[in-house]
mmCIF file of C-alpha atoms in Angstrom:
data_model
loop_
_atom_site.group_PDB
_atom_site.id
_atom_site.type_symbol
_atom_site.label_atom_id
_atom_site.label_comp_id
_atom_site.label_asym_id
_atom_site.label_seq_id
_atom_site.Cartn_x
_atom_site.Cartn_y
_atom_site.Cartn_z
ATOM 1 C CA MET B 1 30.139 16.208 30.090
ATOM 2 C CA ASP B 2 30.255 13.063 27.951
ATOM 3 C CA LEU B 3 33.413 11.040 28.594
ATOM 4 C CA LYS B 4 32.689 7.801 26.733
ATOM 5 C CA ASP B 5 34.648 8.804 23.618
ATOM 6 C CA LYS B 6 37.562 10.351 25.565
ATOM 7 C CA HIS B 7 40.927 8.680 26.150
ATOM 8 C CA ILE B 8 41.110 9.036 29.955
ATOM 9 C CA ILE B 9 44.522 8.870 31.626
ATOM 10 C CA LYS B 10 44.100 7.854 35.262
ATOM 11 C CA GLY B 11 46.077 9.554 38.016
ATOM 12 C CA GLU B 12 46.152 9.521 41.805
ATOM 13 C CA ILE B 13 44.737 13.027 42.347
ATOM 14 C CA ALA B 14 43.039 13.542 38.975
ATOM 15 C CA ASP B 15 42.129 11.848 35.715
ATOM 16 C CA TYR B 16 43.035 13.619 32.472
ATOM 17 C CA TYR B 17 42.195 13.823 28.802
ATOM 18 C CA LEU B 18 43.280 16.123 25.971
ATOM 19 C CA GLU B 19 40.711 18.147 24.046
ATOM 20 C CA ASP B 20 41.560 20.723 21.353
ATOM 21 C CA GLY B 21 45.053 21.307 22.770
ATOM 22 C CA ILE B 22 43.718 21.804 26.308
ATOM 23 C CA LEU B 23 44.430 19.369 29.137
ATOM 24 C CA VAL B 24 41.204 18.594 31.006
ATOM 25 C CA SER B 25 41.564 17.498 34.630
ATOM 26 C CA LEU B 26 38.841 15.658 36.526
ATOM 27 C CA SER B 27 39.981 16.360 40.057
ATOM 28 C CA LYS B 28 39.706 13.638 42.709
ATOM 29 C CA ASN B 29 39.531 14.303 46.406
ATOM 30 C CA PRO B 30 42.431 12.664 48.281
ATOM 31 C CA ARG B 31 44.596 14.981 50.404
ATOM 32 C CA ARG B 32 47.420 16.363 48.250
ATOM 33 C CA THR B 33 50.993 15.797 49.464
ATOM 34 C CA VAL B 34 54.332 16.878 48.009
ATOM 35 C CA ASP B 35 54.774 13.264 46.854
ATOM 36 C CA SER B 36 51.363 13.058 45.143
ATOM 37 C CA ILE B 37 51.963 16.442 43.458
ATOM 38 C CA LYS B 38 55.393 15.225 42.212
ATOM 39 C CA LYS B 39 53.772 12.090 40.757
ATOM 40 C CA ASN B 40 51.033 14.193 39.179
ATOM 41 C CA VAL B 41 53.534 16.625 37.605
ATOM 42 C CA ALA B 42 55.392 13.631 36.123
ATOM 43 C CA LEU B 43 52.101 12.248 34.754
ATOM 44 C CA VAL B 44 51.136 15.609 33.214
ATOM 45 C CA LYS B 45 54.586 15.961 31.609
ATOM 46 C CA GLU B 46 54.140 12.475 30.132
ATOM 47 C CA ILE B 47 50.710 13.378 28.719
ATOM 48 C CA THR B 48 51.865 16.726 27.265
ATOM 49 C CA ASN B 49 55.319 15.598 26.055
ATOM 50 C CA ASN B 50 56.928 17.976 28.551
ATOM 51 C CA LYS B 51 55.310 21.029 26.928
ATOM 52 C CA PRO B 52 53.287 23.463 29.084
ATOM 53 C CA ILE B 53 49.656 23.693 27.899
ATOM 54 C CA PRO B 54 46.412 25.245 29.185
ATOM 55 C CA LEU B 55 44.565 23.328 31.919
ATOM 56 C CA LEU B 56 40.818 23.124 32.434
ATOM 57 C CA ILE B 57 40.228 21.649 35.870
ATOM 58 C CA TYR B 58 36.933 20.425 37.220
ATOM 59 C CA LEU B 59 37.457 20.955 40.949
ATOM 60 C CA SER B 60 36.344 18.572 43.651
ATOM 61 C CA ASN B 61 36.103 19.133 47.383
ATOM 62 C CA SER B 62 39.455 17.778 48.539
ATOM 63 C CA PRO B 63 41.056 18.380 51.943
ATOM 64 C CA VAL B 64 43.229 21.493 52.224
ATOM 65 C CA PRO B 65 46.888 20.473 51.712
ATOM 66 C CA ASP B 66 49.576 21.483 54.206
ATOM 67 C CA LYS B 67 51.678 24.612 53.670
ATOM 68 C CA GLU B 68 54.664 22.735 52.185
ATOM 69 C CA THR B 69 52.411 21.015 49.615
ATOM 70 C CA ARG B 70 50.672 24.290 48.700
ATOM 71 C CA GLU B 71 54.005 26.075 48.209
ATOM 72 C CA PHE B 72 55.444 23.194 46.172
ATOM 73 C CA SER B 73 52.387 22.942 43.920
ATOM 74 C CA THR B 74 52.435 26.677 43.127
ATOM 75 C CA THR B 75 56.077 26.395 41.974
ATOM 76 C CA GLN B 76 55.163 23.507 39.658
ATOM 77 C CA LEU B 77 52.249 25.208 37.860
ATOM 78 C CA PRO B 78 54.290 27.305 35.372
ATOM 79 C CA ILE B 79 56.428 24.254 34.531
ATOM 80 C CA ILE B 80 53.452 22.257 33.241
ATOM 81 C CA TYR B 81 50.681 24.765 32.416
ATOM 82 C CA THR B 82 50.402 28.001 30.410
ATOM 83 C CA ALA B 83 47.118 28.968 32.101
ATOM 84 C CA MET B 84 44.499 27.404 34.372
ATOM 85 C CA ALA B 85 40.713 27.653 34.257
ATOM 86 C CA MET B 86 38.915 26.205 37.273
ATOM 87 C CA VAL B 87 35.329 25.027 36.892
ATOM 88 C CA SER B 88 33.330 24.466 40.055
ATOM 89 C CA LYS B 89 30.234 25.314 41.991
ATOM 90 C CA PRO B 90 30.154 29.017 42.886
ATOM 91 C CA GLY B 91 32.559 29.814 45.717
ATOM 92 C CA LEU B 92 34.718 26.667 45.646
ATOM 93 C CA SER B 93 37.383 27.883 43.206
ATOM 94 C CA LYS B 94 37.556 31.273 44.935
ATOM 95 C CA PHE B 95 38.140 29.429 48.229
ATOM 96 C CA ILE B 96 40.923 27.331 46.648
ATOM 97 C CA MET B 97 42.520 30.400 45.022
ATOM 98 C CA ASN B 98 42.514 32.149 48.411
ATOM 99 C CA ILE B 99 44.196 29.165 50.057
ATOM 100 C CA LEU B 100 46.852 28.704 47.379
ATOM 101 C CA PHE B 101 47.592 32.329 46.573
ATOM 102 C CA SER B 102 46.793 34.312 49.709
ATOM 103 C CA LEU B 103 50.370 35.580 49.939
ATOM 104 C CA LYS B 104 51.496 35.926 46.354
ATOM 105 C CA LYS B 105 49.995 36.132 42.902
ATOM 106 C CA PRO B 106 49.825 32.959 40.787
ATOM 107 C CA LEU B 107 52.692 32.560 38.311
ATOM 108 C CA ILE B 108 50.325 31.747 35.437
ATOM 109 C CA PRO B 109 46.986 33.268 34.359
ATOM 110 C CA MET B 110 44.127 31.731 36.361
ATOM 111 C CA LYS B 111 40.416 32.267 36.301
ATOM 112 C CA SER B 112 37.380 30.698 37.982
ATOM 113 C CA PHE B 113 34.278 29.629 36.074
ATOM 114 C CA THR B 114 30.965 27.938 36.725
ATOM 115 C CA ASP B 115 30.491 27.381 32.946
ATOM 116 C CA ASP B 116 33.011 25.078 31.225
ATOM 117 C CA LYS B 117 32.276 26.475 27.740
ATOM 118 C CA LYS B 118 33.354 29.951 28.912
ATOM 119 C CA ALA B 119 36.407 28.403 30.570
ATOM 120 C CA LYS B 120 37.446 26.693 27.302
ATOM 121 C CA GLU B 121 36.960 29.927 25.336
ATOM 122 C CA TRP B 122 39.154 31.830 27.814
ATOM 123 C CA LEU B 123 41.879 29.155 27.676
ATOM 124 C CA LYS B 124 42.117 29.212 23.851
ATOM 125 C CA GLN B 125 44.177 32.420 24.013
ATOM 126 C CA TYR B 126 46.923 30.445 25.831
ATOM 127 C CA LEU B 127 47.260 27.657 23.246
#
């Protein structure tokens, strides 16, 4: 992943850049809180001009957020994203999906990948 020619927008829990209509998220690892998720949603809306777009997220090992934060973040996803592809080492995204969506299905299409090219291809259908 070559970032030197990308316009990186820095955030508290992730850094972002746009590529071919897809928002790419470079996840950071502080513990997520309702407040940090609210700030992140505002940042994403700023980047995307308030229009939901597909997200490609490179996951990092961050601490598991509390129940209130998990529930809040799942309600925010369809407001800012049309679909989400998670790229990580095998097992990590499945673990995160299980934590976030153990009780109910995600409100947007989501898929886990270990290959970011496959993730981008899958996301193109949600542009």
